[in-house]
Tab-separated table of C-alpha atoms in Angstrom:
chain	number	residue	atom	x	y	z
A	16	MET	CA	123.411	101.856	34.275
A	17	ASP	CA	124.410	104.004	37.262
A	18	LYS	CA	120.777	105.024	37.700
A	19	LEU	CA	119.693	101.368	37.703
A	20	ILE	CA	122.296	100.455	40.351
A	21	SER	CA	121.231	103.441	42.468
A	22	LEU	CA	117.588	102.363	42.286
A	23	LEU	CA	118.460	98.798	43.293
A	24	VAL	CA	120.528	100.021	46.256
A	25	PHE	CA	117.749	102.404	47.353
A	26	SER	CA	115.161	99.593	47.110
A	27	ALA	CA	117.327	97.260	49.206
A	28	LEU	CA	117.919	99.948	51.823
A	29	SER	CA	114.181	100.668	51.978
A	30	GLN	CA	113.445	96.994	52.677
A	31	ILE	CA	116.061	96.923	55.446
A	32	ILE	CA	114.654	100.064	57.038
A	33	VAL	CA	111.021	98.862	56.786
A	34	SER	CA	111.904	95.506	58.359
A	35	HIS	CA	113.005	97.289	61.540
A	36	VAL	CA	109.897	99.437	61.855
A	37	HIS	CA	107.818	98.577	64.961
A	38	THR	CA	104.121	99.295	64.526
A	39	GLU	CA	101.825	99.267	67.534
A	40	ALA	CA	98.525	97.464	67.059
A	41	SER	CA	95.243	99.047	68.120
A	42	PHE	CA	94.497	96.263	70.600
A	43	ARG	CA	96.006	95.413	73.967
A	44	ALA	CA	97.419	92.126	75.264
A	45	ASN	CA	95.596	90.516	78.194
A	46	ILE	CA	97.438	89.118	81.208
A	47	GLU	CA	96.013	86.639	83.694
A	48	LEU	CA	97.378	85.275	86.958
A	49	VAL	CA	96.673	81.538	86.655
A	50	SER	CA	97.866	80.879	90.200
A	51	GLU	CA	95.070	81.183	92.737
A	52	HIS	CA	96.601	84.007	94.781
A	53	SER	CA	98.731	87.073	94.052
A	54	ARG	CA	100.561	86.791	97.411
A	55	ILE	CA	102.561	83.591	97.884
A	56	PHE	CA	105.406	82.240	100.014
A	57	SER	CA	108.935	82.253	98.657
A	58	GLY	CA	109.687	78.830	97.214
A	59	GLU	CA	106.173	78.430	95.792
A	60	ARG	CA	105.250	78.556	92.100
A	61	ALA	CA	103.452	81.325	90.187
A	62	ARG	CA	101.939	81.090	86.696
A	63	LEU	CA	100.899	83.931	84.421
A	64	ARG	CA	99.251	83.666	81.012
A	65	CYS	CA	99.173	86.147	78.129
A	66	SER	CA	96.488	86.236	75.434
A	67	ILE	CA	96.053	88.377	72.325
A	68	PRO	CA	92.525	89.394	71.226
A	69	ASP	CA	93.310	88.654	67.571
A	70	VAL	CA	90.319	87.388	65.561
A	71	HIS	CA	92.677	86.156	62.827
A	72	ARG	CA	94.503	83.879	65.309
A	73	SER	CA	97.916	84.868	64.003
A	74	ASN	CA	101.126	83.386	65.381
A	75	TRP	CA	102.405	85.673	68.121
A	76	THR	CA	105.602	85.780	70.115
A	77	TYR	CA	105.090	86.898	73.700
A	78	LEU	CA	107.225	89.440	75.528
A	79	TRP	CA	107.241	89.475	79.323
A	80	PHE	CA	108.211	92.338	81.629
A	81	ARG	CA	108.641	92.821	85.356
A	82	GLY	CA	108.470	96.563	85.785
A	83	SER	CA	110.697	98.006	83.054
A	84	GLU	CA	112.844	94.848	82.861
A	85	GLU	CA	112.215	92.552	79.873
A	86	LEU	CA	112.373	88.870	80.846
A	87	SER	CA	113.902	86.093	78.771
A	88	GLN	CA	110.731	83.973	78.443
A	89	THR	CA	108.781	84.285	75.182
A	90	GLY	CA	106.003	81.706	75.556
A	91	GLU	CA	102.299	82.211	76.137
A	92	GLU	CA	102.768	81.307	79.827
A	93	LEU	CA	105.299	82.634	82.291
A	94	ASN	CA	106.216	80.063	84.933
A	95	LEU	CA	108.090	81.181	88.019
A	96	TRP	CA	109.470	78.144	89.841
A	97	ASN	CA	110.850	78.301	93.377
A	98	THR	CA	110.022	81.999	93.627
A	99	LYS	CA	112.155	84.465	95.559
A	100	VAL	CA	111.226	87.731	97.236
A	101	GLN	CA	113.011	89.479	94.358
A	102	ASP	CA	110.364	88.071	91.980
A	103	SER	CA	107.814	90.441	93.525
A	104	GLY	CA	106.620	93.198	91.236
A	105	LYS	CA	104.221	94.261	88.527
A	106	TYR	CA	104.181	91.977	85.484
A	107	TYR	CA	103.178	92.938	81.952
A	108	CYS	CA	103.009	91.086	78.649
A	109	GLN	CA	102.968	92.117	75.014
A	110	GLY	CA	102.521	90.312	71.697
A	111	THR	CA	104.765	90.722	68.674
A	112	ARG	CA	104.844	89.162	65.201
A	113	ASN	CA	106.466	89.678	61.825
A	114	THR	CA	104.470	91.033	58.881
A	115	LYS	CA	105.297	92.110	55.333
A	116	VAL	CA	105.726	95.695	56.518
A	117	GLY	CA	107.853	94.843	59.533
A	118	LYS	CA	107.224	93.876	63.142
A	119	ILE	CA	103.931	94.663	64.763
A	120	ARG	CA	103.389	94.847	68.520
A	121	THR	CA	100.257	94.935	70.611
A	122	GLN	CA	99.818	97.496	73.318
A	123	GLN	CA	101.271	96.388	76.625
A	124	SER	CA	98.824	94.684	78.983
A	125	VAL	CA	97.594	96.222	82.206
A	126	PRO	CA	99.838	95.070	85.086
A	127	VAL	CA	99.312	92.137	87.425
A	128	GLU	CA	101.088	92.472	90.756
A	129	LEU	CA	102.743	89.457	92.370
A	130	LYS	CA	103.975	89.584	95.967
A	131	VAL	CA	106.414	86.918	97.149
A	132	ASP	CA	106.573	86.834	100.949
A	133	GLY	CA	109.675	85.563	102.699
A	134	GLY	CA	107.995	85.498	106.104
A	135	TRP	CA	106.070	82.850	108.030
A	136	ALA	CA	102.476	84.006	107.648
A	137	ILE	CA	100.329	85.329	104.806
A	138	LEU	CA	96.800	86.684	104.891
A	139	GLN	CA	95.309	85.775	101.539
A	140	VAL	CA	92.512	88.077	100.395
A	141	PRO	CA	90.558	88.256	97.110
A	142	ARG	CA	92.472	89.869	94.254
A	143	HIS	CA	89.543	92.050	93.192
A	144	PRO	CA	87.674	94.739	95.149
A	145	GLN	CA	84.688	93.529	97.167
A	146	LEU	CA	81.219	95.031	96.930
A	147	VAL	CA	79.124	96.541	99.683
A	148	GLY	CA	76.701	93.915	101.012
A	149	SER	CA	78.824	90.938	99.944
A	150	THR	CA	80.874	88.520	102.090
A	151	LEU	CA	84.647	88.802	102.386
A	152	ALA	CA	86.555	85.528	102.807
A	153	VAL	CA	90.206	85.658	103.909
A	154	THR	CA	92.629	82.878	104.851
A	155	CYS	CA	95.549	82.977	107.280
A	156	ARG	CA	98.296	80.709	105.891
A	157	VAL	CA	101.400	79.660	107.827
A	158	ARG	CA	104.523	78.322	106.132
A	159	GLY	CA	104.860	74.574	106.577
A	160	ASN	CA	101.173	74.196	107.613
A	161	PRO	CA	101.704	73.485	111.326
A	162	ARG	CA	98.716	72.490	113.455
A	163	LEU	CA	97.497	75.893	114.626
A	164	GLU	CA	95.973	76.559	118.033
A	165	GLU	CA	94.597	80.077	117.542
A	166	ILE	CA	94.261	82.669	114.774
A	167	ILE	CA	93.441	86.369	115.236
A	168	LEU	CA	92.301	88.700	112.459
A	169	TYR	CA	93.188	92.397	112.653
A	170	LYS	CA	91.972	95.451	110.735
A	171	ASP	CA	94.190	98.516	110.954
A	172	SER	CA	96.005	96.818	113.885
A	173	VAL	CA	92.754	96.394	115.854
A	174	GLU	CA	91.463	92.883	116.601
A	175	VAL	CA	88.367	91.975	114.584
A	176	MET	CA	87.820	88.336	115.542
A	177	ARG	CA	89.648	85.251	116.773
A	178	GLN	CA	89.039	81.539	116.435
A	179	ASN	CA	90.749	78.219	116.980
A	180	GLY	CA	93.386	77.159	114.495
A	181	HIS	CA	91.324	74.369	112.962
A	182	LYS	CA	89.564	77.045	110.905
A	183	PRO	CA	92.081	79.318	109.130
A	184	ASP	CA	89.309	81.045	107.145
A	185	PHE	CA	87.517	84.201	108.299
A	186	TYR	CA	84.233	85.475	106.850
A	187	LEU	CA	83.053	89.078	107.132
A	188	THR	CA	79.413	89.292	106.048
A	189	ASN	CA	77.321	92.201	104.768
A	190	LEU	CA	80.315	94.419	104.003
A	191	SER	CA	80.107	98.182	104.275
A	192	LEU	CA	82.543	100.942	103.347
A	193	GLU	CA	83.639	100.992	106.997
A	194	ASP	CA	85.193	97.530	106.476
A	195	LEU	CA	87.749	98.984	104.042
A	196	GLY	CA	91.265	98.904	105.500
A	197	VAL	CA	94.519	97.010	105.998
A	198	TYR	CA	94.056	93.474	107.339
A	199	SER	CA	96.577	91.096	108.912
A	200	CYS	CA	96.488	87.897	110.938
A	201	ARG	CA	98.385	86.389	113.869
A	202	ALA	CA	98.695	82.609	114.226
A	203	SER	CA	100.055	80.543	117.129
A	204	TRP	CA	100.856	76.864	117.606
A	205	ASP	CA	102.619	74.621	120.118
A	206	VAL	CA	105.711	72.508	119.525
A	207	ARG	CA	106.858	70.309	122.439
A	208	GLY	CA	105.268	72.554	125.013
A	209	ARG	CA	106.587	75.794	123.489
A	210	THR	CA	104.236	78.313	121.857
A	211	HIS	CA	105.233	79.816	118.527
A	212	SER	CA	103.510	82.894	117.110
A	213	VAL	CA	103.794	84.710	113.776
A	214	THR	CA	102.077	87.757	112.258
A	215	SER	CA	101.451	88.401	108.580
A	216	ALA	CA	102.173	91.607	106.721
A	217	GLY	CA	99.236	93.961	106.234
A	218	THR	CA	97.108	93.528	103.112
A	219	HIS	CA	94.802	96.225	101.789
A	220	VAL	CA	91.160	95.237	101.211
A	221	GLN	CA	89.255	97.502	98.830
A	222	ILE	CA	85.468	97.754	99.077
A	223	LEU	CA	83.298	99.457	96.480
A	224	GLU	CA	79.688	100.489	96.365
A	225	VAL	CA	77.618	98.713	93.730
A	226	LEU	CA	76.398	102.121	92.606
A	227	SER	CA	78.339	105.283	93.423
A	228	GLN	CA	76.782	108.701	93.897
A	229	PRO	CA	76.371	110.276	90.442
A	230	ILE	CA	78.195	113.434	89.427
A	231	LEU	CA	76.434	115.743	86.987
A	232	GLU	CA	78.473	117.415	84.252
A	233	ILE	CA	76.993	120.375	82.369
A	234	ILE	CA	78.403	121.208	78.925
A	235	PRO	CA	76.997	124.582	77.820
A	236	ASN	CA	76.651	125.639	74.165
A	237	TYR	CA	76.535	121.998	73.058
A	238	ASP	CA	74.208	123.037	70.206
A	239	THR	CA	74.717	126.749	69.579
A	240	GLN	CA	72.072	127.011	66.849
A	241	LEU	CA	69.281	125.601	69.030
A	242	LYS	CA	70.788	127.053	72.230
A	243	ARG	CA	70.977	123.699	73.959
A	244	MET	CA	73.363	122.231	76.504
A	245	LYS	CA	74.357	118.657	77.391
A	246	LEU	CA	73.829	117.050	80.793
A	247	THR	CA	75.940	113.971	81.529
A	248	CYS	CA	75.389	111.770	84.580
A	249	HIS	CA	78.688	110.115	85.561
A	250	VAL	CA	78.352	107.076	87.801
A	251	GLN	CA	80.478	104.070	88.746
A	252	TYR	CA	78.513	100.836	88.403
A	253	ASN	CA	80.236	97.781	89.863
A	254	ALA	CA	77.574	95.072	89.655
A	255	PRO	CA	78.981	91.720	88.469
A	256	ALA	CA	78.086	90.569	84.956
A	257	PRO	CA	75.461	90.220	83.698
A	258	ALA	CA	74.668	93.548	85.324
A	259	PRO	CA	71.031	94.729	85.313
A	260	PRO	CA	70.430	97.922	83.298
A	261	ILE	CA	70.548	101.435	84.759
A	262	ASP	CA	67.851	104.066	84.236
A	263	PHE	CA	68.908	107.720	84.220
A	264	TYR	CA	66.730	110.681	85.165
A	265	PHE	CA	67.496	114.382	84.785
A	266	TYR	CA	66.002	117.244	86.787
A	267	LYS	CA	65.764	121.002	86.691
A	268	ASN	CA	64.659	122.735	89.879
A	269	ASN	CA	63.522	119.294	91.188
A	270	ARG	CA	61.269	118.753	88.150
A	271	ARG	CA	61.989	115.788	85.928
A	272	LEU	CA	63.110	116.522	82.370
A	273	GLY	CA	61.347	113.834	80.388
A	274	PRO	CA	61.125	110.062	80.952
A	275	ALA	CA	63.849	107.698	82.121
A	276	THR	CA	66.544	106.838	79.595
A	277	SER	CA	69.227	104.165	79.272
A	278	ASP	CA	71.662	106.863	78.099
A	279	ASN	CA	73.617	108.715	80.757
A	280	TYR	CA	73.189	112.050	78.979
A	281	ASN	CA	70.434	114.416	77.900
A	282	VAL	CA	70.452	117.477	75.658
A	283	VAL	CA	68.184	120.212	76.984
A	284	LYS	CA	67.366	123.876	76.437
A	285	GLN	CA	70.093	126.084	77.890
A	286	THR	CA	68.353	128.022	80.656
A	287	PRO	CA	69.389	128.977	84.192
A	288	GLY	CA	68.427	126.656	87.018
A	289	LEU	CA	69.474	123.996	89.522
A	290	TYR	CA	70.183	120.743	87.661
A	291	SER	CA	70.666	117.224	88.985
A	292	CYS	CA	70.501	113.602	87.864
A	293	LYS	CA	69.568	110.230	89.322
A	294	ALA	CA	70.789	106.713	88.512
A	295	ARG	CA	68.426	103.853	89.327
A	296	VAL	CA	68.774	100.061	89.027
A	297	PRO	CA	65.219	98.734	89.477
A	298	GLN	CA	66.212	95.048	89.639
A	299	LEU	CA	68.609	95.728	92.520
A	300	ASP	CA	66.380	98.321	94.201
A	301	LEU	CA	69.248	100.834	94.071
A	302	SER	CA	68.853	104.542	93.482
A	303	LYS	CA	71.271	107.460	93.970
A	304	SER	CA	71.083	111.143	93.087
A	305	SER	CA	73.738	113.725	92.328
A	306	GLU	CA	74.189	116.958	94.194
A	307	PRO	CA	72.278	119.822	92.512
A	308	LYS	CA	74.410	121.961	90.231
A	309	ASN	CA	73.821	125.648	89.641
A	310	PHE	CA	73.789	126.834	86.039
A	311	GLY	CA	73.370	130.523	85.294
A	312	LEU	CA	71.678	131.478	88.554
A	313	ARG	CA	73.024	134.457	90.410
A	314	VAL	CA	74.244	133.596	93.867
A	315	ALA	CA	73.334	136.250	96.409
A	316	GLN	CA	76.452	137.783	97.886
A	317	PRO	CA	76.462	138.243	101.667
A	318	GLN	CA	76.095	141.864	102.614
A	319	ARG	CA	79.065	143.477	104.257
A	320	PRO	CA	78.369	144.926	107.691
A	321	SER	CA	78.177	148.682	107.684
A	322	HIS	CA	80.858	150.526	109.630
A	323	LEU	CA	79.476	152.999	112.103
């Protein structure tokens, strides 16, 4: 009888312990800023939405965080009404649900940053990095929407362009990496013969190349039996979806090692030489090559001058 009671108690304790186990799922929650811009005036509204990539469409409870602070909301959307400057920060979300083996949680989402500005002017820029060759559109907003007389756009505190206040939007065409920097705007308007002027805080604009310069990685002794090594061509490809395919080429001493391939690696015989790779996007007429990389070649040492 004592053994039976002990077994029942142990079983009950096991269930209690299991129910408090938190298991992390293999997938990550997705967070989206539903509001149009990530920088807003205090007093305006911001909306964020959380989604779980669950093919079974289970019932999830949503956890919301600003930095390390867990918020009280648990719905699929986080609504911030009448925002304050203190609402600025990086927001995360996470899904949780009960199962037979206890609570399960998704991995925390990547952050979305919200900036609530208590000033009078905001320069609104795209949330995502811009690509070389594209057009950057920015808007100078003033609290209360007064009738503006003039707006000036600055990059790194240097004037870029100015225009009358009827057009608060600026367009920078055919972007290059030189256009990367911190942008701000200055707006002025008249009220009863007096001129008012405000300047926004600086906002960083990131610009990326569609295709970065490749970097060749050499992994020796990849296949020790056949004495082969692996060449990997690392490249950052930022073309918007659907992105045209990339062709990769590999070279030894400026001679091509076989035909083009859609794979960014090649396994070749391990011999000394100068190796390089090239990434090419035929549909975009883009092509970039890595710097040559020495493998196994002796580098001649400069001779020391003789002392007389």
